[in-house]
Amino acid sequence: MFPMKQTHILSAGQFEKKDLIALFKKADEMKVLVEKQRKGKAGLGKASGFGKSSSGFSKLLDGKVLATLFFEPSTRTRFSFETAFLRLGGKVVSGADMMTNSSIKKKETLYDTGRVLSELVDLIVMRHPEPFSVEKLASGSKVPVVNAGDGAHEHPTQALLDVYTIWSEAKGKLDGLTIGMIGDLKNGRVPHSQCTLLKNWDVNFVFVAPKALNMPWEVKDDLVASGREFYETENLDESIGVMDVICATRIQEERFSSPKEAAKYSGVYVIDAAAMKKAKKTSILLHPLPRVDEIALEVDVDGRAKYFDQVGNGLAIRMALMATVLGK
Ligand code: NCD
């Protein structure tokens, strides 16, 4: 296991299979904790091991402060990290609009921003449009920094929650599964990090993308080096039926040279009730959200649609990850 305590979490490549399983088990415990909190039964009793608090919140991260630095839009990811920290008894300072409202506007470097904030808080979570920008900030920080998405590069904690969802649904049996990834696989940081985590199991991949938006070679080379096989196609209709896990993603409009350029691909893959008819009865459908037009609303009532369950799993895995990084 890599020493997660007081370590920057920058890439999905840092995690080995045993780290992932340990985190998933801890996330299962966090789910129970959250359920109790939401039912108003927290305080949680001795058995939970998370400590009591009169407010009903855990005291595990009592006295700790998290800073969230978002230089790019976010709904789920920022609220998920912040809620996770609060539910563990910590406090949060939030920068939701760092590109326009922080000293970066005055040309402060990411290195200095990291150096300064690490004098104030115990943990930093950051999202930024440039690949490797989180590493730059981390290089100045004396406290751990977690990558919440760096451009088209990586989004390790989204992949953690996705694989945790698959692991939970498959009751830990991932070997032999066929994982489909659909959409903008070139610019989507989520599929990149998903591949990096999933290669720890004996799974096969089907990549469905327009040719210009194929999975990058760095990611595919890495899969080959790990002995994993992948098949590439532009045709969702003929491939959806082989997938055990269907991972849909949106066209990443903000990474294109213009909205017009991105619009060429809008609506290219739409998963609707007719498409789900062709999918395996036992399959599950994931999406990191936000969705644009990739999944029709009518699919929400399909029992195989797990994209809203993923949000709860994200809360649990981020609680597990941040607690672990802070040595709890
Ligand atoms: C993803 C992201 O930001 O990369 N969203 C998320 O974190 N839930 C996916 C996306 O924006 O398409």
mmCIF file of C-alpha atoms and ligand atoms in Angstrom:
data_model
loop_
_atom_site.group_PDB
_atom_site.id
_atom_site.type_symbol
_atom_site.label_atom_id
_atom_site.label_comp_id
_atom_site.label_asym_id
_atom_site.label_seq_id
_atom_site.Cartn_x
_atom_site.Cartn_y
_atom_site.Cartn_z
ATOM 1 C CA MET A 1 0.000 0.000 0.000
ATOM 2 C CA PHE A 2 1.355 3.450 -0.775
ATOM 3 C CA PRO A 3 1.548 5.676 2.275
ATOM 4 C CA MET A 4 -1.587 7.715 1.720
ATOM 5 C CA LYS A 5 -1.144 9.537 5.030
ATOM 6 C CA GLN A 6 -0.047 13.124 4.382
ATOM 7 C CA THR A 7 0.397 12.395 0.652
ATOM 8 C CA HIS A 8 -0.747 14.457 -2.325
ATOM 9 C CA ILE A 9 -3.393 12.605 -4.337
ATOM 10 C CA LEU A 10 -2.639 13.738 -7.889
ATOM 11 C CA SER A 11 -3.154 10.708 -10.120
ATOM 12 C CA ALA A 12 -5.176 7.499 -10.286
ATOM 13 C CA GLY A 13 -1.840 5.813 -11.045
ATOM 14 C CA GLN A 14 -0.833 6.174 -7.395
ATOM 15 C CA PHE A 15 -3.330 3.518 -6.269
ATOM 16 C CA GLU A 16 -2.634 -0.200 -6.212
ATOM 17 C CA LYS A 17 -5.417 -2.763 -6.057
ATOM 18 C CA LYS A 18 -4.998 -3.290 -2.321
ATOM 19 C CA ASP A 19 -5.203 0.470 -1.685
ATOM 20 C CA LEU A 20 -8.426 0.575 -3.664
ATOM 21 C CA ILE A 21 -10.022 -2.316 -1.818
ATOM 22 C CA ALA A 22 -9.031 -0.829 1.556
ATOM 23 C CA LEU A 23 -10.589 2.496 0.529
ATOM 24 C CA PHE A 24 -13.760 0.810 -0.741
ATOM 25 C CA LYS A 25 -14.194 -1.014 2.578
ATOM 26 C CA LYS A 26 -13.684 2.209 4.476
ATOM 27 C CA ALA A 27 -16.208 3.928 2.160
ATOM 28 C CA ASP A 28 -18.751 1.207 3.036
ATOM 29 C CA GLU A 29 -18.357 2.215 6.692
ATOM 30 C CA MET A 30 -18.709 5.885 5.776
ATOM 31 C CA LYS A 31 -21.963 5.104 3.977
ATOM 32 C CA VAL A 32 -23.380 3.637 7.168
ATOM 33 C CA LEU A 33 -22.245 6.725 9.061
ATOM 34 C CA VAL A 34 -23.892 9.083 6.560
ATOM 35 C CA GLU A 35 -27.100 7.077 6.628
ATOM 36 C CA LYS A 36 -27.222 7.367 10.419
ATOM 37 C CA GLN A 37 -26.483 11.081 10.282
ATOM 38 C CA ARG A 38 -29.219 11.664 7.750
ATOM 39 C CA LYS A 39 -31.725 9.697 9.811
ATOM 40 C CA GLY A 40 -30.760 11.853 12.796
ATOM 41 C CA LYS A 41 -29.391 8.865 14.664
ATOM 42 C CA ALA A 42 -25.839 10.045 14.715
ATOM 43 C CA GLY A 43 -23.748 10.235 17.733
ATOM 44 C CA LEU A 44 -23.436 6.834 16.196
ATOM 45 C CA GLY A 45 -22.675 4.719 19.199
ATOM 46 C CA LYS A 46 -19.365 3.223 20.103
ATOM 47 C CA ALA A 47 -19.520 0.559 17.439
ATOM 48 C CA SER A 48 -19.129 3.073 14.632
ATOM 49 C CA GLY A 49 -15.670 4.021 15.832
ATOM 50 C CA PHE A 50 -16.132 7.492 14.437
ATOM 51 C CA GLY A 51 -16.596 9.268 17.764
ATOM 52 C CA LYS A 52 -19.561 11.120 19.140
ATOM 53 C CA SER A 53 -20.617 14.669 18.710
ATOM 54 C CA SER A 54 -23.575 16.481 20.190
ATOM 55 C CA SER A 55 -24.293 18.033 16.774
ATOM 56 C CA GLY A 56 -24.733 14.580 15.288
ATOM 57 C CA PHE A 57 -21.634 14.964 13.156
ATOM 58 C CA SER A 58 -18.632 12.728 13.513
ATOM 59 C CA LYS A 59 -15.638 14.168 15.350
ATOM 60 C CA LEU A 60 -13.070 12.297 13.298
ATOM 61 C CA LEU A 61 -11.752 15.453 11.618
ATOM 62 C CA ASP A 62 -12.509 17.788 14.513
ATOM 63 C CA GLY A 63 -10.136 20.751 14.432
ATOM 64 C CA LYS A 64 -9.152 20.189 10.790
ATOM 65 C CA VAL A 65 -9.784 22.701 8.014
ATOM 66 C CA LEU A 66 -10.156 21.957 4.301
ATOM 67 C CA ALA A 67 -9.709 24.548 1.534
ATOM 68 C CA THR A 68 -11.382 23.845 -1.809
ATOM 69 C CA LEU A 69 -9.850 25.793 -4.708
ATOM 70 C CA PHE A 70 -11.949 25.615 -7.868
ATOM 71 C CA PHE A 71 -10.550 27.397 -10.922
ATOM 72 C CA GLU A 72 -13.141 25.645 -13.116
ATOM 73 C CA PRO A 73 -16.918 25.165 -12.737
ATOM 74 C CA SER A 74 -18.185 22.380 -10.507
ATOM 75 C CA THR A 75 -21.385 21.329 -8.777
ATOM 76 C CA ARG A 76 -21.000 17.738 -7.592
ATOM 77 C CA THR A 77 -17.300 17.524 -6.983
ATOM 78 C CA ARG A 78 -16.925 20.621 -4.812
ATOM 79 C CA PHE A 79 -20.089 20.033 -2.800
ATOM 80 C CA SER A 80 -19.144 16.380 -2.439
ATOM 81 C CA PHE A 81 -15.682 17.119 -1.014
ATOM 82 C CA GLU A 82 -17.043 19.848 1.242
ATOM 83 C CA THR A 83 -19.965 17.771 2.508
ATOM 84 C CA ALA A 84 -17.626 14.846 3.097
ATOM 85 C CA PHE A 85 -15.313 16.963 5.234
ATOM 86 C CA LEU A 86 -18.194 18.521 7.194
ATOM 87 C CA ARG A 87 -19.778 15.124 7.848
ATOM 88 C CA LEU A 88 -16.502 14.023 9.420
ATOM 89 C CA GLY A 89 -16.540 17.008 11.769
ATOM 90 C CA GLY A 90 -14.047 19.256 9.939
ATOM 91 C CA LYS A 91 -14.563 22.813 8.747
ATOM 92 C CA VAL A 92 -14.324 24.101 5.173
ATOM 93 C CA VAL A 93 -13.190 27.301 3.450
ATOM 94 C CA SER A 94 -14.372 27.388 -0.122
ATOM 95 C CA GLY A 95 -13.006 29.098 -3.233
ATOM 96 C CA ALA A 96 -15.588 28.394 -5.911
ATOM 97 C CA ASP A 97 -14.396 30.987 -8.393
ATOM 98 C CA MET A 98 -10.631 31.127 -7.986
ATOM 99 C CA MET A 99 -9.838 32.147 -11.563
ATOM 100 C CA THR A 100 -11.492 35.538 -11.146
ATOM 101 C CA ASN A 101 -11.518 36.075 -7.375
ATOM 102 C CA SER A 102 -8.095 34.990 -6.119
ATOM 103 C CA SER A 103 -4.595 36.512 -6.238
ATOM 104 C CA ILE A 104 -3.967 34.433 -9.382
ATOM 105 C CA LYS A 105 -5.597 37.500 -10.999
ATOM 106 C CA LYS A 106 -2.621 39.500 -9.690
ATOM 107 C CA LYS A 107 -0.245 36.972 -11.279
ATOM 108 C CA GLU A 108 0.489 35.037 -8.099
ATOM 109 C CA THR A 109 1.910 31.640 -9.051
ATOM 110 C CA LEU A 110 0.209 28.359 -8.177
ATOM 111 C CA TYR A 111 3.367 27.455 -6.233
ATOM 112 C CA ASP A 112 3.001 30.527 -3.988
ATOM 113 C CA THR A 113 -0.754 29.993 -3.637
ATOM 114 C CA GLY A 114 -0.049 26.476 -2.378
ATOM 115 C CA ARG A 115 2.720 27.665 -0.069
ATOM 116 C CA VAL A 116 0.494 30.347 1.473
ATOM 117 C CA LEU A 117 -2.665 28.276 1.897
ATOM 118 C CA SER A 118 -0.745 25.449 3.482
ATOM 119 C CA GLU A 119 0.102 27.836 6.331
ATOM 120 C CA LEU A 120 -3.648 28.111 6.979
ATOM 121 C CA VAL A 121 -5.353 24.773 6.379
ATOM 122 C CA ASP A 122 -4.738 21.034 6.797
ATOM 123 C CA LEU A 123 -5.850 19.804 3.378
ATOM 124 C CA ILE A 124 -6.389 21.338 -0.074
ATOM 125 C CA VAL A 125 -8.683 20.116 -2.863
ATOM 126 C CA MET A 126 -8.153 21.746 -6.242
ATOM 127 C CA ARG A 127 -9.615 21.803 -9.770
ATOM 128 C CA HIS A 128 -8.057 23.750 -12.645
ATOM 129 C CA PRO A 129 -8.362 23.755 -16.470
ATOM 130 C CA GLU A 130 -4.646 23.070 -17.115
ATOM 131 C CA PRO A 131 -3.148 19.581 -17.046
ATOM 132 C CA PHE A 132 -0.581 19.169 -14.209
ATOM 133 C CA SER A 133 -1.607 22.487 -12.580
ATOM 134 C CA VAL A 134 -2.527 20.688 -9.350
ATOM 135 C CA GLU A 135 1.018 19.322 -9.188
ATOM 136 C CA LYS A 136 2.340 22.886 -9.453
ATOM 137 C CA LEU A 137 0.295 24.032 -6.493
ATOM 138 C CA ALA A 138 1.169 20.863 -4.578
ATOM 139 C CA SER A 139 4.880 21.540 -5.099
ATOM 140 C CA GLY A 140 4.501 24.644 -2.921
ATOM 141 C CA SER A 141 2.159 23.134 -0.342
ATOM 142 C CA LYS A 142 3.214 21.727 3.018
ATOM 143 C CA VAL A 143 -0.156 19.969 3.411
ATOM 144 C CA PRO A 144 -1.684 17.276 1.160
ATOM 145 C CA VAL A 145 -3.345 18.410 -2.057
ATOM 146 C CA VAL A 146 -6.054 16.361 -3.803
ATOM 147 C CA ASN A 147 -6.618 16.655 -7.552
ATOM 148 C CA ALA A 148 -10.314 17.316 -8.278
ATOM 149 C CA GLY A 149 -9.677 17.516 -12.042
ATOM 150 C CA ASP A 150 -6.758 19.042 -13.977
ATOM 151 C CA GLY A 151 -7.860 19.945 -17.477
ATOM 152 C CA ALA A 152 -8.269 16.999 -19.832
ATOM 153 C CA HIS A 153 -5.666 15.045 -17.863
ATOM 154 C CA GLU A 154 -7.057 13.287 -14.767
ATOM 155 C CA HIS A 155 -9.890 13.205 -12.241
ATOM 156 C CA PRO A 156 -8.765 10.523 -9.807
ATOM 157 C CA THR A 157 -11.519 10.865 -7.190
ATOM 158 C CA GLN A 158 -14.305 10.672 -9.793
ATOM 159 C CA ALA A 159 -12.706 7.450 -11.033
ATOM 160 C CA LEU A 160 -12.479 6.211 -7.434
ATOM 161 C CA LEU A 161 -16.203 6.701 -6.979
ATOM 162 C CA ASP A 162 -16.963 5.112 -10.339
ATOM 163 C CA VAL A 163 -14.886 2.021 -9.615
ATOM 164 C CA TYR A 164 -16.294 1.911 -6.066
ATOM 165 C CA THR A 165 -19.773 1.874 -7.648
ATOM 166 C CA ILE A 166 -18.783 -0.968 -9.987
ATOM 167 C CA TRP A 167 -17.144 -2.855 -7.093
ATOM 168 C CA SER A 168 -20.276 -2.460 -4.938
ATOM 169 C CA GLU A 169 -22.652 -3.475 -7.736
ATOM 170 C CA ALA A 170 -20.477 -6.441 -8.766
ATOM 171 C CA LYS A 171 -19.960 -7.466 -5.117
ATOM 172 C CA GLY A 172 -16.224 -7.166 -5.558
ATOM 173 C CA LYS A 173 -16.076 -9.427 -8.625
ATOM 174 C CA LEU A 174 -14.646 -7.253 -11.379
ATOM 175 C CA ASP A 175 -12.519 -9.859 -13.148
ATOM 176 C CA GLY A 176 -13.981 -10.835 -16.508
ATOM 177 C CA LEU A 177 -16.153 -7.732 -16.879
ATOM 178 C CA THR A 178 -16.349 -5.780 -20.133
ATOM 179 C CA ILE A 179 -16.228 -2.062 -19.467
ATOM 180 C CA GLY A 180 -17.606 0.255 -22.174
ATOM 181 C CA MET A 181 -16.584 3.903 -22.301
ATOM 182 C CA ILE A 182 -18.577 6.176 -24.570
ATOM 183 C CA GLY A 183 -18.174 9.773 -25.683
ATOM 184 C CA ASP A 184 -15.301 12.248 -25.708
ATOM 185 C CA LEU A 185 -12.551 9.875 -24.637
ATOM 186 C CA LYS A 186 -9.834 12.252 -25.831
ATOM 187 C CA ASN A 187 -10.746 15.226 -23.658
ATOM 188 C CA GLY A 188 -12.630 13.447 -20.880
ATOM 189 C CA ARG A 189 -10.385 13.253 -17.833
ATOM 190 C CA VAL A 190 -12.767 10.807 -16.161
ATOM 191 C CA PRO A 191 -12.294 7.919 -18.650
ATOM 192 C CA HIS A 192 -8.500 8.398 -18.430
ATOM 193 C CA SER A 193 -8.480 7.970 -14.662
ATOM 194 C CA GLN A 194 -11.070 5.162 -14.844
ATOM 195 C CA CYS A 195 -8.790 3.124 -17.142
ATOM 196 C CA THR A 196 -5.846 3.680 -14.825
ATOM 197 C CA LEU A 197 -7.775 2.293 -11.848
ATOM 198 C CA LEU A 198 -9.603 -0.489 -13.692
ATOM 199 C CA LYS A 199 -6.431 -1.973 -15.196
ATOM 200 C CA ASN A 200 -5.830 -3.357 -11.677
ATOM 201 C CA TRP A 201 -8.473 -5.987 -12.508
ATOM 202 C CA ASP A 202 -8.679 -8.476 -15.352
ATOM 203 C CA VAL A 203 -11.260 -6.489 -17.335
ATOM 204 C CA ASN A 204 -11.671 -5.776 -21.069
ATOM 205 C CA PHE A 205 -12.440 -2.388 -22.518
ATOM 206 C CA VAL A 206 -14.641 -1.226 -25.382
ATOM 207 C CA PHE A 207 -14.049 2.399 -26.362
ATOM 208 C CA VAL A 208 -16.846 4.047 -28.333
ATOM 209 C CA ALA A 209 -15.892 7.468 -29.708
ATOM 210 C CA PRO A 210 -15.771 9.438 -32.936
ATOM 211 C CA LYS A 211 -12.309 8.858 -34.481
ATOM 212 C CA ALA A 212 -11.159 12.389 -33.637
ATOM 213 C CA LEU A 213 -12.074 11.873 -29.970
ATOM 214 C CA ASN A 214 -10.442 8.481 -29.390
ATOM 215 C CA MET A 215 -8.809 7.440 -26.144
ATOM 216 C CA PRO A 216 -5.250 8.882 -26.088
ATOM 217 C CA TRP A 217 -2.334 6.561 -26.769
ATOM 218 C CA GLU A 218 -0.727 7.184 -23.368
ATOM 219 C CA VAL A 219 -3.762 5.603 -21.728
ATOM 220 C CA LYS A 220 -4.001 2.731 -24.223
ATOM 221 C CA ASP A 221 -0.253 1.982 -23.994
ATOM 222 C CA ASP A 222 -0.608 1.786 -20.262
ATOM 223 C CA LEU A 223 -3.454 -0.744 -20.602
ATOM 224 C CA VAL A 224 -1.415 -2.869 -23.005
ATOM 225 C CA ALA A 225 1.554 -2.767 -20.627
ATOM 226 C CA SER A 226 -0.769 -4.099 -17.915
ATOM 227 C CA GLY A 227 -1.941 -6.940 -20.159
ATOM 228 C CA ARG A 228 -5.424 -5.523 -20.722
ATOM 229 C CA GLU A 229 -7.254 -5.638 -24.047
ATOM 230 C CA PHE A 230 -9.341 -2.946 -25.662
ATOM 231 C CA TYR A 231 -11.524 -2.681 -28.746
ATOM 232 C CA GLU A 232 -12.274 0.632 -30.444
ATOM 233 C CA THR A 233 -15.383 1.442 -32.446
ATOM 234 C CA GLU A 234 -17.500 4.394 -33.487
ATOM 235 C CA ASN A 235 -20.653 2.312 -33.344
ATOM 236 C CA LEU A 236 -22.578 2.262 -30.059
ATOM 237 C CA ASP A 237 -25.493 0.288 -31.463
ATOM 238 C CA GLU A 238 -23.395 -2.768 -32.265
ATOM 239 C CA SER A 239 -21.272 -2.635 -29.113
ATOM 240 C CA ILE A 240 -23.610 -1.752 -26.223
ATOM 241 C CA GLY A 241 -24.795 -5.363 -25.988
ATOM 242 C CA VAL A 242 -21.391 -6.698 -24.879
ATOM 243 C CA MET A 243 -20.868 -4.226 -22.046
ATOM 244 C CA ASP A 244 -21.292 -5.160 -18.396
ATOM 245 C CA VAL A 245 -20.589 -1.587 -17.365
ATOM 246 C CA ILE A 246 -21.643 1.267 -19.648
ATOM 247 C CA CYS A 247 -19.761 4.470 -18.819
ATOM 248 C CA ALA A 248 -21.263 7.412 -20.690
ATOM 249 C CA THR A 249 -19.603 10.844 -20.785
ATOM 250 C CA ARG A 250 -20.423 14.172 -22.379
ATOM 251 C CA ILE A 251 -18.570 15.943 -25.191
ATOM 252 C CA GLN A 252 -16.173 18.246 -23.297
ATOM 253 C CA GLU A 253 -17.197 21.434 -25.063
ATOM 254 C CA GLU A 254 -14.870 23.674 -23.030
ATOM 255 C CA ARG A 255 -11.797 21.803 -24.361
ATOM 256 C CA PHE A 256 -12.609 22.524 -28.024
ATOM 257 C CA SER A 257 -11.323 25.519 -30.004
ATOM 258 C CA SER A 258 -14.913 26.825 -30.286
ATOM 259 C CA PRO A 259 -18.447 25.768 -29.325
ATOM 260 C CA LYS A 260 -19.058 25.318 -33.065
ATOM 261 C CA GLU A 261 -16.250 22.764 -33.260
ATOM 262 C CA ALA A 262 -17.733 20.843 -30.305
ATOM 263 C CA ALA A 263 -21.242 21.052 -31.768
ATOM 264 C CA LYS A 264 -20.098 18.753 -34.599
ATOM 265 C CA TYR A 265 -20.246 15.947 -32.049
ATOM 266 C CA SER A 266 -23.338 16.914 -30.067
ATOM 267 C CA GLY A 267 -25.909 14.150 -29.950
ATOM 268 C CA VAL A 268 -23.490 11.679 -31.515
ATOM 269 C CA TYR A 269 -24.262 9.023 -28.867
ATOM 270 C CA VAL A 270 -27.591 9.100 -27.069
ATOM 271 C CA ILE A 271 -28.516 6.331 -24.680
ATOM 272 C CA ASP A 272 -32.292 6.115 -24.644
ATOM 273 C CA ALA A 273 -34.756 3.377 -23.750
ATOM 274 C CA ALA A 274 -34.269 1.773 -27.181
ATOM 275 C CA ALA A 275 -30.495 1.606 -26.670
ATOM 276 C CA MET A 276 -30.984 0.120 -23.187
ATOM 277 C CA LYS A 277 -33.097 -2.629 -24.773
ATOM 278 C CA LYS A 278 -29.957 -3.763 -26.575
ATOM 279 C CA ALA A 279 -27.884 -3.642 -23.386
ATOM 280 C CA LYS A 280 -27.444 -6.646 -21.071
ATOM 281 C CA LYS A 281 -30.142 -7.061 -18.424
ATOM 282 C CA THR A 282 -27.354 -7.316 -15.863
ATOM 283 C CA SER A 283 -25.431 -4.259 -17.060
ATOM 284 C CA ILE A 284 -25.114 -0.993 -15.150
ATOM 285 C CA LEU A 285 -25.081 2.491 -16.653
ATOM 286 C CA LEU A 286 -22.750 5.122 -15.179
ATOM 287 C CA HIS A 287 -22.204 8.804 -15.945
ATOM 288 C CA PRO A 288 -20.069 11.261 -13.927
ATOM 289 C CA LEU A 289 -22.613 13.994 -14.731
ATOM 290 C CA PRO A 290 -23.376 16.670 -15.825
ATOM 291 C CA ARG A 291 -25.263 15.093 -18.715
ATOM 292 C CA VAL A 292 -26.139 17.145 -21.748
ATOM 293 C CA ASP A 293 -27.934 14.849 -24.158
ATOM 294 C CA GLU A 294 -26.050 11.547 -23.746
ATOM 295 C CA ILE A 295 -28.693 9.865 -21.600
ATOM 296 C CA ALA A 296 -32.404 10.416 -22.224
ATOM 297 C CA LEU A 297 -34.506 11.237 -19.154
ATOM 298 C CA GLU A 298 -36.630 8.137 -19.789
ATOM 299 C CA VAL A 299 -33.614 6.003 -18.806
ATOM 300 C CA ASP A 300 -33.599 7.384 -15.230
ATOM 301 C CA VAL A 301 -36.292 4.916 -14.179
ATOM 302 C CA ASP A 302 -34.337 1.941 -15.577
ATOM 303 C CA GLY A 303 -32.953 -0.070 -12.649
ATOM 304 C CA ARG A 304 -29.611 -0.290 -14.442
ATOM 305 C CA ALA A 305 -29.135 3.506 -14.303
ATOM 306 C CA LYS A 306 -26.734 4.168 -11.419
ATOM 307 C CA TYR A 307 -25.648 7.747 -12.071
ATOM 308 C CA PHE A 308 -27.518 9.233 -9.123
ATOM 309 C CA ASP A 309 -26.333 6.443 -6.801
ATOM 310 C CA GLN A 310 -22.812 7.398 -7.852
ATOM 311 C CA VAL A 311 -23.217 10.742 -6.066
ATOM 312 C CA GLY A 312 -23.749 9.053 -2.684
ATOM 313 C CA ASN A 313 -20.823 6.745 -3.389
ATOM 314 C CA GLY A 314 -18.706 9.810 -4.175
ATOM 315 C CA LEU A 315 -19.475 11.288 -0.782
ATOM 316 C CA ALA A 316 -18.489 8.055 0.965
ATOM 317 C CA ILE A 317 -15.263 7.516 -0.968
ATOM 318 C CA ARG A 318 -14.170 11.135 -0.470
ATOM 319 C CA MET A 319 -14.823 10.795 3.270
ATOM 320 C CA ALA A 320 -12.709 7.630 3.255
ATOM 321 C CA LEU A 321 -9.942 9.206 1.188
ATOM 322 C CA MET A 322 -9.655 12.459 3.126
ATOM 323 C CA ALA A 323 -9.769 10.661 6.482
ATOM 324 C CA THR A 324 -6.997 8.334 5.292
ATOM 325 C CA VAL A 325 -4.860 11.181 3.964
ATOM 326 C CA LEU A 326 -5.217 12.946 7.316
ATOM 327 C CA GLY A 327 -4.112 9.782 9.102
ATOM 328 C CA LYS A 328 -7.534 8.749 10.446
HETATM 329 C C1 NCD B 1 -16.710 15.484 -14.698
HETATM 330 C C2 NCD B 1 -15.546 16.454 -14.766
HETATM 331 O O1 NCD B 1 -15.604 17.553 -14.221
HETATM 332 O O2 NCD B 1 -14.569 16.047 -15.357
HETATM 333 N N1 NCD B 1 -17.717 15.879 -13.808
HETATM 334 C C3 NCD B 1 -17.626 15.590 -12.484
HETATM 335 O O3 NCD B 1 -16.613 15.822 -11.859
HETATM 336 N N2 NCD B 1 -18.668 14.979 -11.918
HETATM 337 C C4 NCD B 1 -17.249 15.139 -16.031
HETATM 338 C C5 NCD B 1 -17.633 16.232 -16.966
HETATM 339 O O4 NCD B 1 -17.550 17.420 -16.637
HETATM 340 O O5 NCD B 1 -18.059 15.878 -18.065
#
